[in-house]
Short mmCIF file of C-alpha atoms in Angstrom, two decimals:
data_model
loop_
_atom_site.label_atom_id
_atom_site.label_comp_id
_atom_site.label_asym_id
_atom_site.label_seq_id
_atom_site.Cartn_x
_atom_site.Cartn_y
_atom_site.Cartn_z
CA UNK A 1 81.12 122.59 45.15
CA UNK A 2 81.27 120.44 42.19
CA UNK A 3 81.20 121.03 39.29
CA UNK A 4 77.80 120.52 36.95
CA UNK A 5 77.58 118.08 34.46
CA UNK A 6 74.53 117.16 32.01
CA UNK A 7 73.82 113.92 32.39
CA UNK A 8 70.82 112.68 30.11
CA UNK A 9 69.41 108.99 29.46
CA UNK A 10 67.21 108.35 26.85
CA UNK A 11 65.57 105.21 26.89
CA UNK A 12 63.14 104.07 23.68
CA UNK A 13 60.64 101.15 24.49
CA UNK A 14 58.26 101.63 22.16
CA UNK A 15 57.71 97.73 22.22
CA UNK A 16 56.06 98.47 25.02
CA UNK A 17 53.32 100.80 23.19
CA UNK A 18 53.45 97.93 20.57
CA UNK A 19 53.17 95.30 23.74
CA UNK A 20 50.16 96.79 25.07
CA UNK A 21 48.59 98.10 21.78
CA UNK A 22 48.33 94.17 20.85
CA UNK A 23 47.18 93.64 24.59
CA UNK A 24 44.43 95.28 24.55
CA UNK A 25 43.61 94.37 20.82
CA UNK A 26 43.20 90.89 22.27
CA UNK A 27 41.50 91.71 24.89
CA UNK A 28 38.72 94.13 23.81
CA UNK A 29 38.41 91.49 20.84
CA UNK A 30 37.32 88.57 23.03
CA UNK A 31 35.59 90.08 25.69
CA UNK A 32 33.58 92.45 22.91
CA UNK A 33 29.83 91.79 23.59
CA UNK A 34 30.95 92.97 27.09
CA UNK A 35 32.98 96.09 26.28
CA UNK A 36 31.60 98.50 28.48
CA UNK A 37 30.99 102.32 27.85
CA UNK A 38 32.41 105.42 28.66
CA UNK A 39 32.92 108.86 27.43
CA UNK A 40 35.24 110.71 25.12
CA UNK A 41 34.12 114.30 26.22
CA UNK A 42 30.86 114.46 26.22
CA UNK A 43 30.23 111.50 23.79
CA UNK A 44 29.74 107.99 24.92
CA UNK A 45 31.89 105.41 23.64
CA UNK A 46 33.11 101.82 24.07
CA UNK A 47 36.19 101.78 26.56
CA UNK A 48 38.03 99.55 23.96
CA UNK A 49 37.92 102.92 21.78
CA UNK A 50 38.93 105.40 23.98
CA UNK A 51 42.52 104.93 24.51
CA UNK A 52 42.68 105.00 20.94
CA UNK A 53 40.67 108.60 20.45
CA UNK A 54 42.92 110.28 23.22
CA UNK A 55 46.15 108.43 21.61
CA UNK A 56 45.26 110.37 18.29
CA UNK A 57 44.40 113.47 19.99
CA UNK A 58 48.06 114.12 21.57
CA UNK A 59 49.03 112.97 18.07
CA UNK A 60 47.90 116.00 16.44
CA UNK A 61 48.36 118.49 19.26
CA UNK A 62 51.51 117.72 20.45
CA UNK A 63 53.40 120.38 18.52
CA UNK A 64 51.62 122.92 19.48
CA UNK A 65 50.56 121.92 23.34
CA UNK A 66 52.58 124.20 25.13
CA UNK A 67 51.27 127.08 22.87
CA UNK A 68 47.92 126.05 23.58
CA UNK A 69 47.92 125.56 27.43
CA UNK A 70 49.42 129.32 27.26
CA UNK A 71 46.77 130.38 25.40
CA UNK A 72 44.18 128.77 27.16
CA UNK A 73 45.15 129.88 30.43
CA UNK A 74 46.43 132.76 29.89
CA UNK A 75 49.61 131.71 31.07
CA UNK A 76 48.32 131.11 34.64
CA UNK A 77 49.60 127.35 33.86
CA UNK A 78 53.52 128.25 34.60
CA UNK A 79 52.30 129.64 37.86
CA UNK A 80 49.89 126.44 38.83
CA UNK A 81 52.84 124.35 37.77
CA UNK A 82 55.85 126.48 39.65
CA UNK A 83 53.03 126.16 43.06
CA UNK A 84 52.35 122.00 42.61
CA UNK A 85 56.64 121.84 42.25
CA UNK A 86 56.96 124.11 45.38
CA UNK A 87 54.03 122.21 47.22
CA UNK A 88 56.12 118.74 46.44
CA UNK A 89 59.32 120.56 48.02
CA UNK A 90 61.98 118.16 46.53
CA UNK A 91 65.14 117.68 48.62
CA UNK A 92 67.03 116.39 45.88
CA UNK A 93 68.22 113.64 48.67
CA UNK A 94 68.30 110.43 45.68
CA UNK A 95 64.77 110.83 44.97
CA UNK A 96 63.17 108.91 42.11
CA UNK A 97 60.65 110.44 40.55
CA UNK A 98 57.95 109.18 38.10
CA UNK A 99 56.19 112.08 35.95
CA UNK A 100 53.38 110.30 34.27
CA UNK A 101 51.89 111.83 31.06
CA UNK A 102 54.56 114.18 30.98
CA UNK A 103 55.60 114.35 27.56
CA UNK A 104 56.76 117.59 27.23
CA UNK A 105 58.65 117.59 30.23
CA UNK A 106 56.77 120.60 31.94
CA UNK A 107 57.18 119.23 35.39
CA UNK A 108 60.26 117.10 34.91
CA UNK A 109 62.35 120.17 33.73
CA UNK A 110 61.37 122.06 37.09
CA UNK A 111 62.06 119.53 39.03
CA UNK A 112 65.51 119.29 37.91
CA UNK A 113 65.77 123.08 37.57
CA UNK A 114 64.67 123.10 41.71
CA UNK A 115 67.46 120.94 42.45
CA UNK A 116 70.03 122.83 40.78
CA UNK A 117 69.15 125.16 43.46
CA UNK A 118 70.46 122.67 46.10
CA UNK A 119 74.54 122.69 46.29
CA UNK A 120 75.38 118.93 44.84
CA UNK A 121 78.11 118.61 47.54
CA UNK A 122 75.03 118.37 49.99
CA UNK A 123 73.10 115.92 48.40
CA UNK A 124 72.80 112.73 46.24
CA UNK A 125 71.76 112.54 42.69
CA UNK A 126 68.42 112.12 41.74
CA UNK A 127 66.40 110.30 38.61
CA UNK A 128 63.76 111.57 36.90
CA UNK A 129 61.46 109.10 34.58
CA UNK A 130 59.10 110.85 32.19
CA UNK A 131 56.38 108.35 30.72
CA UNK A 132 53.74 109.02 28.57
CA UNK A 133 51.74 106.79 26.30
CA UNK A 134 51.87 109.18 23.41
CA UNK A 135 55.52 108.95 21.68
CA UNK A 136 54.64 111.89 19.89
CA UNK A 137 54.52 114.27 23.09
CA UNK A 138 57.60 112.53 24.43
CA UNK A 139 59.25 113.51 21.44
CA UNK A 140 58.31 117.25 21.80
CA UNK A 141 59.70 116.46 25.56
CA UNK A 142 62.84 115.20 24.28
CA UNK A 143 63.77 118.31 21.84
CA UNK A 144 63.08 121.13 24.60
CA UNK A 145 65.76 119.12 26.50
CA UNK A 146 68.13 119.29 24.57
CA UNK A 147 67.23 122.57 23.35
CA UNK A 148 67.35 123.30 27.25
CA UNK A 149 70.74 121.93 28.02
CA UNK A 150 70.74 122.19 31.67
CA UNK A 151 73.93 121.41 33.59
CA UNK A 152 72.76 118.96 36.12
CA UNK A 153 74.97 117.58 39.30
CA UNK A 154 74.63 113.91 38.12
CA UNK A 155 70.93 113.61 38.07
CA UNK A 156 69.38 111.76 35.17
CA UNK A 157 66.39 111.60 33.05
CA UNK A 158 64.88 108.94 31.16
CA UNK A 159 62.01 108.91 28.80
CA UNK A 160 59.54 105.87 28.62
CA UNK A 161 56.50 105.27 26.55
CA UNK A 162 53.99 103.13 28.40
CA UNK A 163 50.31 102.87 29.77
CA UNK A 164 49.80 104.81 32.92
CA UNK A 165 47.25 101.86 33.76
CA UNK A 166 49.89 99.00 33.22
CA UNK A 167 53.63 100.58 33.92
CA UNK A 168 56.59 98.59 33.49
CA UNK A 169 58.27 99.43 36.22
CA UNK A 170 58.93 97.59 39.87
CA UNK A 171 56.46 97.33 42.98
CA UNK A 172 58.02 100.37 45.08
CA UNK A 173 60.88 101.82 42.10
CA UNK A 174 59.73 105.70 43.18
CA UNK A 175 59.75 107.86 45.57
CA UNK A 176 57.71 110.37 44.31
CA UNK A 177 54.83 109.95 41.17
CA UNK A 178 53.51 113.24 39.51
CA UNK A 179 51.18 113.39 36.78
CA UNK A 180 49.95 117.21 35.76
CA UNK A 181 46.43 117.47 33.47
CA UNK A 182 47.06 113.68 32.54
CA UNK A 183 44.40 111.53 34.81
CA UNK A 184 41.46 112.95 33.34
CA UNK A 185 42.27 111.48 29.89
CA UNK A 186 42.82 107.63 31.09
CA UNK A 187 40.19 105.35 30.89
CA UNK A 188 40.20 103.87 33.95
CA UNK A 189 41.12 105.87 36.66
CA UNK A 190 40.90 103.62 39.59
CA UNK A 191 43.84 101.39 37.59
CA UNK A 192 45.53 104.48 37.40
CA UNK A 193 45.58 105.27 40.85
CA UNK A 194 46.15 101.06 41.90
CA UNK A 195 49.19 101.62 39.56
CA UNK A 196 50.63 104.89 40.95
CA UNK A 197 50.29 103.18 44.44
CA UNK A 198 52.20 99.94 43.33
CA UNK A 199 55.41 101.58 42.17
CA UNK A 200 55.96 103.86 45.04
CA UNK A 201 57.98 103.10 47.69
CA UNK A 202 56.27 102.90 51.37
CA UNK A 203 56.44 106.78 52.05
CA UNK A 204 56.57 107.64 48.29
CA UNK A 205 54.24 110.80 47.72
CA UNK A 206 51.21 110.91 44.82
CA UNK A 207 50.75 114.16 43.64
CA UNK A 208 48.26 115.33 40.63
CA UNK A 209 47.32 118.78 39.07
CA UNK A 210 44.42 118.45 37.21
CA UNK A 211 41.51 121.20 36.28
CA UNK A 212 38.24 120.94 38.18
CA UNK A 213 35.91 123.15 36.22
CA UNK A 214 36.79 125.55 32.97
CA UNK A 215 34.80 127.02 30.84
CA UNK A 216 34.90 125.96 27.05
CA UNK A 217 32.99 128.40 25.15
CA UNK A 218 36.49 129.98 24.27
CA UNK A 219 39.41 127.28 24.57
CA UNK A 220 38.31 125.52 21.28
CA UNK A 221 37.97 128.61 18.93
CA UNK A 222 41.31 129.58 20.30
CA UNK A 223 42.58 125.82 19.86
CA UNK A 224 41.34 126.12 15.96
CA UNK A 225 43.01 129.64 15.86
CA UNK A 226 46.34 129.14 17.36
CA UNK A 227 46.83 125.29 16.69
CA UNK A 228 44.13 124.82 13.30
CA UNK A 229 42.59 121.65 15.26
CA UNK A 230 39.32 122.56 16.87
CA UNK A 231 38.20 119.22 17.58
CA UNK A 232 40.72 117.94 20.14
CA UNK A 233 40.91 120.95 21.86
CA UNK A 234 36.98 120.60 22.09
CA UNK A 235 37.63 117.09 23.59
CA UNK A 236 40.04 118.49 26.07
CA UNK A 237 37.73 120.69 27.76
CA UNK A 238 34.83 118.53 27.75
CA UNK A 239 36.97 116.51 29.56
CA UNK A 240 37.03 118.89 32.15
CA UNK A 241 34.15 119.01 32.52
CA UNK A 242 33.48 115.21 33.06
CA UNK A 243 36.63 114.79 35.51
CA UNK A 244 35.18 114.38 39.11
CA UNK A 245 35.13 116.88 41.45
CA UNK A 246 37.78 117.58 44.12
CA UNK A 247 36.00 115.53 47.58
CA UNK A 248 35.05 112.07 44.51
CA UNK A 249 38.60 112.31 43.28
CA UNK A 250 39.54 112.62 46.62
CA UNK A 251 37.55 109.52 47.60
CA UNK A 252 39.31 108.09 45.26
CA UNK A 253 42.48 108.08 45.54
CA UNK A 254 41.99 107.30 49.50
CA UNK A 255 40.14 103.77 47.74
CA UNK A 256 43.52 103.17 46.18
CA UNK A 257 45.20 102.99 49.48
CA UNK A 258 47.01 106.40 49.64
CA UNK A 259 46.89 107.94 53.53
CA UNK A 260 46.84 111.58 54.57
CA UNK A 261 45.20 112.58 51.23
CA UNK A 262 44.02 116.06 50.98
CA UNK A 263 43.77 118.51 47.89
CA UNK A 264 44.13 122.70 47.81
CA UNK A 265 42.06 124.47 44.83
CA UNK A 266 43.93 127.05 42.64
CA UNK A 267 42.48 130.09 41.32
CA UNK A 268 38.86 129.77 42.66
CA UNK A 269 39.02 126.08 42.10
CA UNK A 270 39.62 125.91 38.40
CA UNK A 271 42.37 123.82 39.13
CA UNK A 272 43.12 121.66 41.86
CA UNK A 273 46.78 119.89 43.66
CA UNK A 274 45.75 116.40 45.04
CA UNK A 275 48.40 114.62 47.34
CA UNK A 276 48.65 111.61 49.14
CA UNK A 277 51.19 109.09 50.87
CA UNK A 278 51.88 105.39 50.49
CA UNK A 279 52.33 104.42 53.98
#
Protein backbone atom coordinates (compact mmCIF):
# COMPACT_ATOMS: atom_id res chain seq x y z
CA UNK A 1 0.00 0.00 0.00
CA UNK A 2 1.28 3.42 -0.22
CA UNK A 3 1.83 5.48 1.83
CA UNK A 4 -0.72 8.68 2.56
CA UNK A 5 0.15 11.99 1.83
CA UNK A 6 -1.97 15.37 2.30
CA UNK A 7 -2.14 16.92 -0.66
CA UNK A 8 -4.18 20.31 -0.56
CA UNK A 9 -4.68 23.13 -3.36
CA UNK A 10 -6.00 26.24 -2.55
CA UNK A 11 -6.98 28.29 -5.26
CA UNK A 12 -8.28 32.22 -4.56
CA UNK A 13 -10.32 33.80 -7.52
CA UNK A 14 -12.09 36.18 -5.92
CA UNK A 15 -11.90 38.26 -9.27
CA UNK A 16 -14.31 36.14 -10.18
CA UNK A 17 -16.88 37.30 -7.30
CA UNK A 18 -15.57 40.81 -8.31
CA UNK A 19 -16.14 39.67 -12.23
CA UNK A 20 -19.61 38.78 -11.76
CA UNK A 21 -20.53 41.26 -8.93
CA UNK A 22 -19.81 44.06 -11.76
CA UNK A 23 -21.74 41.68 -14.24
CA UNK A 24 -24.65 41.74 -12.90
CA UNK A 25 -24.33 45.46 -11.68
CA UNK A 26 -24.44 46.17 -15.41
CA UNK A 27 -26.86 44.17 -16.16
CA UNK A 28 -29.68 44.69 -13.61
CA UNK A 29 -28.74 48.51 -14.25
CA UNK A 30 -29.78 48.54 -17.92
CA UNK A 31 -32.37 46.18 -18.11
CA UNK A 32 -34.03 47.85 -14.67
CA UNK A 33 -37.64 48.79 -15.68
CA UNK A 34 -37.67 45.03 -16.53
CA UNK A 35 -36.11 43.49 -13.41
CA UNK A 36 -38.43 40.92 -12.59
CA UNK A 37 -39.56 39.70 -9.04
CA UNK A 38 -38.98 37.06 -6.83
CA UNK A 39 -38.83 36.16 -3.25
CA UNK A 40 -36.39 36.37 -0.40
CA UNK A 41 -38.39 34.02 2.01
CA UNK A 42 -41.53 34.96 2.07
CA UNK A 43 -40.97 38.60 0.85
CA UNK A 44 -41.06 39.60 -2.73
CA UNK A 45 -38.22 41.26 -4.16
CA UNK A 46 -36.50 42.35 -7.39
CA UNK A 47 -34.19 39.40 -8.69
CA UNK A 48 -31.38 42.05 -9.13
CA UNK A 49 -31.56 42.15 -5.12
CA UNK A 50 -31.62 38.81 -4.18
CA UNK A 51 -28.25 37.51 -4.77
CA UNK A 52 -27.21 40.30 -2.81
CA UNK A 53 -29.67 39.51 0.45
CA UNK A 54 -28.54 35.74 0.44
CA UNK A 55 -24.72 36.96 -0.18
CA UNK A 56 -25.10 38.94 3.21
CA UNK A 57 -26.91 36.27 4.90
CA UNK A 58 -23.96 33.54 4.69
CA UNK A 59 -21.94 36.64 5.61
CA UNK A 60 -23.17 36.78 9.01
CA UNK A 61 -23.91 33.11 9.63
CA UNK A 62 -21.07 31.56 8.41
CA UNK A 63 -19.28 31.19 11.74
CA UNK A 64 -21.68 29.70 13.32
CA UNK A 65 -23.47 27.41 10.38
CA UNK A 66 -22.42 24.20 11.40
CA UNK A 67 -23.63 24.97 15.00
CA UNK A 68 -26.81 25.96 13.68
CA UNK A 69 -27.68 23.10 11.20
CA UNK A 70 -26.90 20.88 14.50
CA UNK A 71 -29.15 22.67 16.33
CA UNK A 72 -31.76 22.86 13.97
CA UNK A 73 -31.86 19.36 13.18
CA UNK A 74 -31.04 17.95 15.93
CA UNK A 75 -28.12 16.54 14.48
CA UNK A 76 -30.13 14.37 12.03
CA UNK A 77 -28.02 16.49 9.31
CA UNK A 78 -24.64 14.22 9.77
CA UNK A 79 -26.88 11.27 9.16
CA UNK A 80 -28.81 12.85 5.89
CA UNK A 81 -25.36 13.84 4.76
CA UNK A 82 -23.36 10.32 5.62
CA UNK A 83 -26.83 8.61 3.46
CA UNK A 84 -26.60 11.27 0.17
CA UNK A 85 -22.40 10.31 0.33
CA UNK A 86 -23.30 6.55 0.58
CA UNK A 87 -26.19 6.93 -2.08
CA UNK A 88 -23.36 8.65 -4.54
CA UNK A 89 -21.06 5.47 -3.77
CA UNK A 90 -17.71 7.05 -4.94
CA UNK A 91 -15.14 4.63 -6.38
CA UNK A 92 -12.42 6.90 -5.96
CA UNK A 93 -11.48 5.67 -9.75
CA UNK A 94 -10.06 9.66 -10.85
CA UNK A 95 -13.31 11.13 -10.22
CA UNK A 96 -13.76 14.90 -10.35
CA UNK A 97 -16.05 16.17 -8.28
CA UNK A 98 -17.77 19.61 -8.10
CA UNK A 99 -19.44 20.44 -4.54
CA UNK A 100 -21.36 23.56 -5.21
CA UNK A 101 -22.26 25.84 -2.23
CA UNK A 102 -20.14 23.90 -0.14
CA UNK A 103 -18.33 26.25 1.86
CA UNK A 104 -17.74 24.52 4.80
CA UNK A 105 -16.70 21.52 3.23
CA UNK A 106 -19.47 19.21 4.81
CA UNK A 107 -19.69 16.99 1.82
CA UNK A 108 -16.25 17.49 0.35
CA UNK A 109 -14.54 16.25 3.62
CA UNK A 110 -16.65 12.89 3.40
CA UNK A 111 -16.01 12.39 0.24
CA UNK A 112 -12.41 12.34 0.72
CA UNK A 113 -12.79 10.63 4.11
CA UNK A 114 -14.86 7.62 1.88
CA UNK A 115 -12.00 7.24 -0.27
CA UNK A 116 -9.49 6.84 2.28
CA UNK A 117 -11.43 3.78 2.79
CA UNK A 118 -10.39 2.50 -0.70
CA UNK A 119 -6.55 1.07 -0.68
CA UNK A 120 -4.70 3.87 -3.06
CA UNK A 121 -2.72 1.00 -4.71
CA UNK A 122 -6.21 0.10 -6.30
CA UNK A 123 -7.20 3.22 -7.56
CA UNK A 124 -6.35 6.66 -9.11
CA UNK A 125 -6.41 9.94 -7.38
CA UNK A 126 -9.27 11.96 -7.31
CA UNK A 127 -10.07 16.03 -7.22
CA UNK A 128 -12.39 17.58 -5.30
CA UNK A 129 -13.54 21.41 -6.19
CA UNK A 130 -15.50 23.19 -3.49
CA UNK A 131 -17.26 26.48 -4.88
CA UNK A 132 -19.36 28.70 -3.23
CA UNK A 133 -20.28 32.27 -3.94
CA UNK A 134 -19.88 33.36 -0.38
CA UNK A 135 -15.94 33.73 0.45
CA UNK A 136 -16.87 33.97 3.87
CA UNK A 137 -18.22 30.23 4.16
CA UNK A 138 -15.31 29.07 2.04
CA UNK A 139 -13.17 30.48 4.52
CA UNK A 140 -14.85 28.59 7.46
CA UNK A 141 -14.32 25.53 4.80
CA UNK A 142 -10.79 26.22 4.51
CA UNK A 143 -9.87 26.34 8.46
CA UNK A 144 -11.74 22.90 9.34
CA UNK A 145 -9.29 21.55 6.70
CA UNK A 146 -6.59 22.29 7.92
CA UNK A 147 -7.75 21.90 11.33
CA UNK A 148 -8.74 18.35 9.86
CA UNK A 149 -5.47 17.36 8.37
CA UNK A 150 -6.42 14.29 6.64
CA UNK A 151 -3.72 12.15 5.03
CA UNK A 152 -5.01 11.70 1.57
CA UNK A 153 -3.45 9.14 -1.24
CA UNK A 154 -2.80 12.05 -3.72
CA UNK A 155 -6.24 13.38 -4.03
CA UNK A 156 -6.66 17.13 -4.08
CA UNK A 157 -8.94 19.85 -3.15
CA UNK A 158 -9.40 23.19 -4.42
CA UNK A 159 -11.54 26.00 -3.24
CA UNK A 160 -13.28 28.44 -5.78
CA UNK A 161 -15.53 31.35 -5.25
CA UNK A 162 -17.99 31.72 -8.11
CA UNK A 163 -21.77 31.88 -9.15
CA UNK A 164 -23.41 28.52 -9.21
CA UNK A 165 -25.49 30.12 -12.21
CA UNK A 166 -22.31 31.18 -14.27
CA UNK A 167 -19.23 28.66 -13.22
CA UNK A 168 -15.94 29.08 -14.60
CA UNK A 169 -15.19 25.94 -15.32
CA UNK A 170 -15.13 23.72 -18.81
CA UNK A 171 -18.21 22.10 -20.75
CA UNK A 172 -17.81 18.40 -19.27
CA UNK A 173 -14.61 19.18 -16.39
CA UNK A 174 -16.69 16.72 -13.72
CA UNK A 175 -17.68 13.70 -13.17
CA UNK A 176 -19.77 14.08 -10.42
CA UNK A 177 -21.65 17.73 -9.17
CA UNK A 178 -23.10 17.82 -5.54
CA UNK A 179 -24.66 20.67 -4.01
CA UNK A 180 -26.28 19.95 -0.25
CA UNK A 181 -29.10 22.76 1.11
CA UNK A 182 -27.56 25.22 -1.58
CA UNK A 183 -30.26 25.30 -4.68
CA UNK A 184 -32.95 26.68 -2.77
CA UNK A 185 -31.05 29.96 -2.14
CA UNK A 186 -30.11 30.75 -6.01
CA UNK A 187 -32.13 32.88 -7.89
CA UNK A 188 -32.61 31.14 -10.79
CA UNK A 189 -32.78 27.67 -10.52
CA UNK A 190 -33.31 26.51 -14.00
CA UNK A 191 -29.60 28.33 -14.74
CA UNK A 192 -28.52 26.40 -11.99
CA UNK A 193 -29.49 23.21 -13.17
CA UNK A 194 -28.42 24.30 -17.28
CA UNK A 195 -25.05 24.96 -15.47
CA UNK A 196 -24.64 21.75 -13.42
CA UNK A 197 -25.52 19.90 -16.75
CA UNK A 198 -22.82 21.84 -18.84
CA UNK A 199 -19.78 20.94 -16.76
CA UNK A 200 -20.40 17.32 -16.35
CA UNK A 201 -19.01 14.93 -18.37
CA UNK A 202 -21.51 12.59 -20.55
CA UNK A 203 -22.25 10.04 -17.63
CA UNK A 204 -21.34 12.60 -14.89
CA UNK A 205 -23.99 12.20 -11.98
CA UNK A 206 -26.17 15.42 -10.40
CA UNK A 207 -26.92 14.88 -7.03
CA UNK A 208 -28.75 17.49 -4.50
CA UNK A 209 -29.89 17.30 -0.77
CA UNK A 210 -32.13 19.87 -0.13
CA UNK A 211 -35.17 20.14 2.63
CA UNK A 212 -38.70 19.76 1.31
CA UNK A 213 -40.84 20.95 4.17
CA UNK A 214 -39.64 22.09 7.95
CA UNK A 215 -41.26 23.69 10.29
CA UNK A 216 -40.03 27.24 11.43
CA UNK A 217 -41.82 28.14 14.46
CA UNK A 218 -38.57 26.97 16.35
CA UNK A 219 -35.37 27.18 13.98
CA UNK A 220 -35.27 31.06 14.23
CA UNK A 221 -35.58 31.51 18.09
CA UNK A 222 -32.92 28.88 18.25
CA UNK A 223 -30.90 30.73 15.35
CA UNK A 224 -31.17 34.12 17.66
CA UNK A 225 -30.21 31.90 20.72
CA UNK A 226 -27.33 29.91 19.58
CA UNK A 227 -25.98 32.23 16.71
CA UNK A 228 -27.61 36.04 18.06
CA UNK A 229 -28.98 36.54 14.29
CA UNK A 230 -32.65 35.80 14.12
CA UNK A 231 -33.28 37.25 10.89
CA UNK A 232 -31.28 35.05 8.50
CA UNK A 233 -32.09 32.09 10.13
CA UNK A 234 -35.82 33.30 9.61
CA UNK A 235 -34.92 33.65 5.86
CA UNK A 236 -33.52 30.20 5.78
CA UNK A 237 -36.54 28.44 6.67
CA UNK A 238 -38.89 30.44 4.77
CA UNK A 239 -36.93 29.34 2.16
CA UNK A 240 -37.97 26.03 2.78
CA UNK A 241 -40.81 26.56 2.62
CA UNK A 242 -40.88 28.24 -0.90
CA UNK A 243 -38.42 25.51 -2.49
CA UNK A 244 -40.62 23.26 -4.80
CA UNK A 245 -41.72 20.12 -3.94
CA UNK A 246 -40.00 16.80 -4.72
CA UNK A 247 -42.17 15.59 -8.35
CA UNK A 248 -41.67 20.10 -9.64
CA UNK A 249 -38.03 19.88 -8.70
CA UNK A 250 -38.03 16.73 -10.20
CA UNK A 251 -39.59 18.12 -13.39
CA UNK A 252 -37.07 20.17 -13.30
CA UNK A 253 -34.12 18.97 -13.39
CA UNK A 254 -35.43 16.32 -16.18
CA UNK A 255 -36.09 20.09 -18.26
CA UNK A 256 -32.38 20.60 -17.85
CA UNK A 257 -31.58 17.51 -19.72
CA UNK A 258 -30.53 15.11 -16.89
CA UNK A 259 -31.91 11.23 -17.67
CA UNK A 260 -32.88 8.57 -15.16
CA UNK A 261 -33.79 11.27 -12.57
CA UNK A 262 -35.51 10.09 -9.53
CA UNK A 263 -35.42 11.43 -5.81
CA UNK A 264 -35.84 9.27 -2.22
CA UNK A 265 -37.39 11.43 0.82
CA UNK A 266 -35.55 11.32 4.21
CA UNK A 267 -37.15 11.31 7.45
CA UNK A 268 -40.87 11.51 6.38
CA UNK A 269 -39.89 13.77 3.56
CA UNK A 270 -38.37 16.65 5.42
CA UNK A 271 -35.55 16.26 3.33
CA UNK A 272 -35.12 14.92 0.07
CA UNK A 273 -31.76 13.21 -2.31
CA UNK A 274 -32.44 14.17 -6.01
CA UNK A 275 -30.16 12.39 -8.68
CA UNK A 276 -29.81 12.38 -12.19
CA UNK A 277 -27.36 11.47 -15.18
CA UNK A 278 -25.93 13.41 -18.08
CA UNK A 279 -26.19 10.95 -20.76
Amino acid sequence: MLPLRRTSRLIHRLPLVQFFSNARENVHHSSAQNDSETHFGFQTVKESDKWKKVHKVFEEVAASYDLMNDAMSMGIHRVWKDIFMERLSPVGNGIRLLDMAGGTGDIAFRYMKYLQKIPAADRKPSHVTVCDINQNMLDVGQQRWEKLNLPTAGDTIEWVCADAEKLPFDDSSFSVYTIAFGIRNCTHVDKVLSEAYRVLRPGGRFMCLEFSHYSFQVIPPMGQILANQWQPYQYLVESIRKFPRQNEFKAMIQHAGFKCVEYDDLTFGVVAIHSGFKL
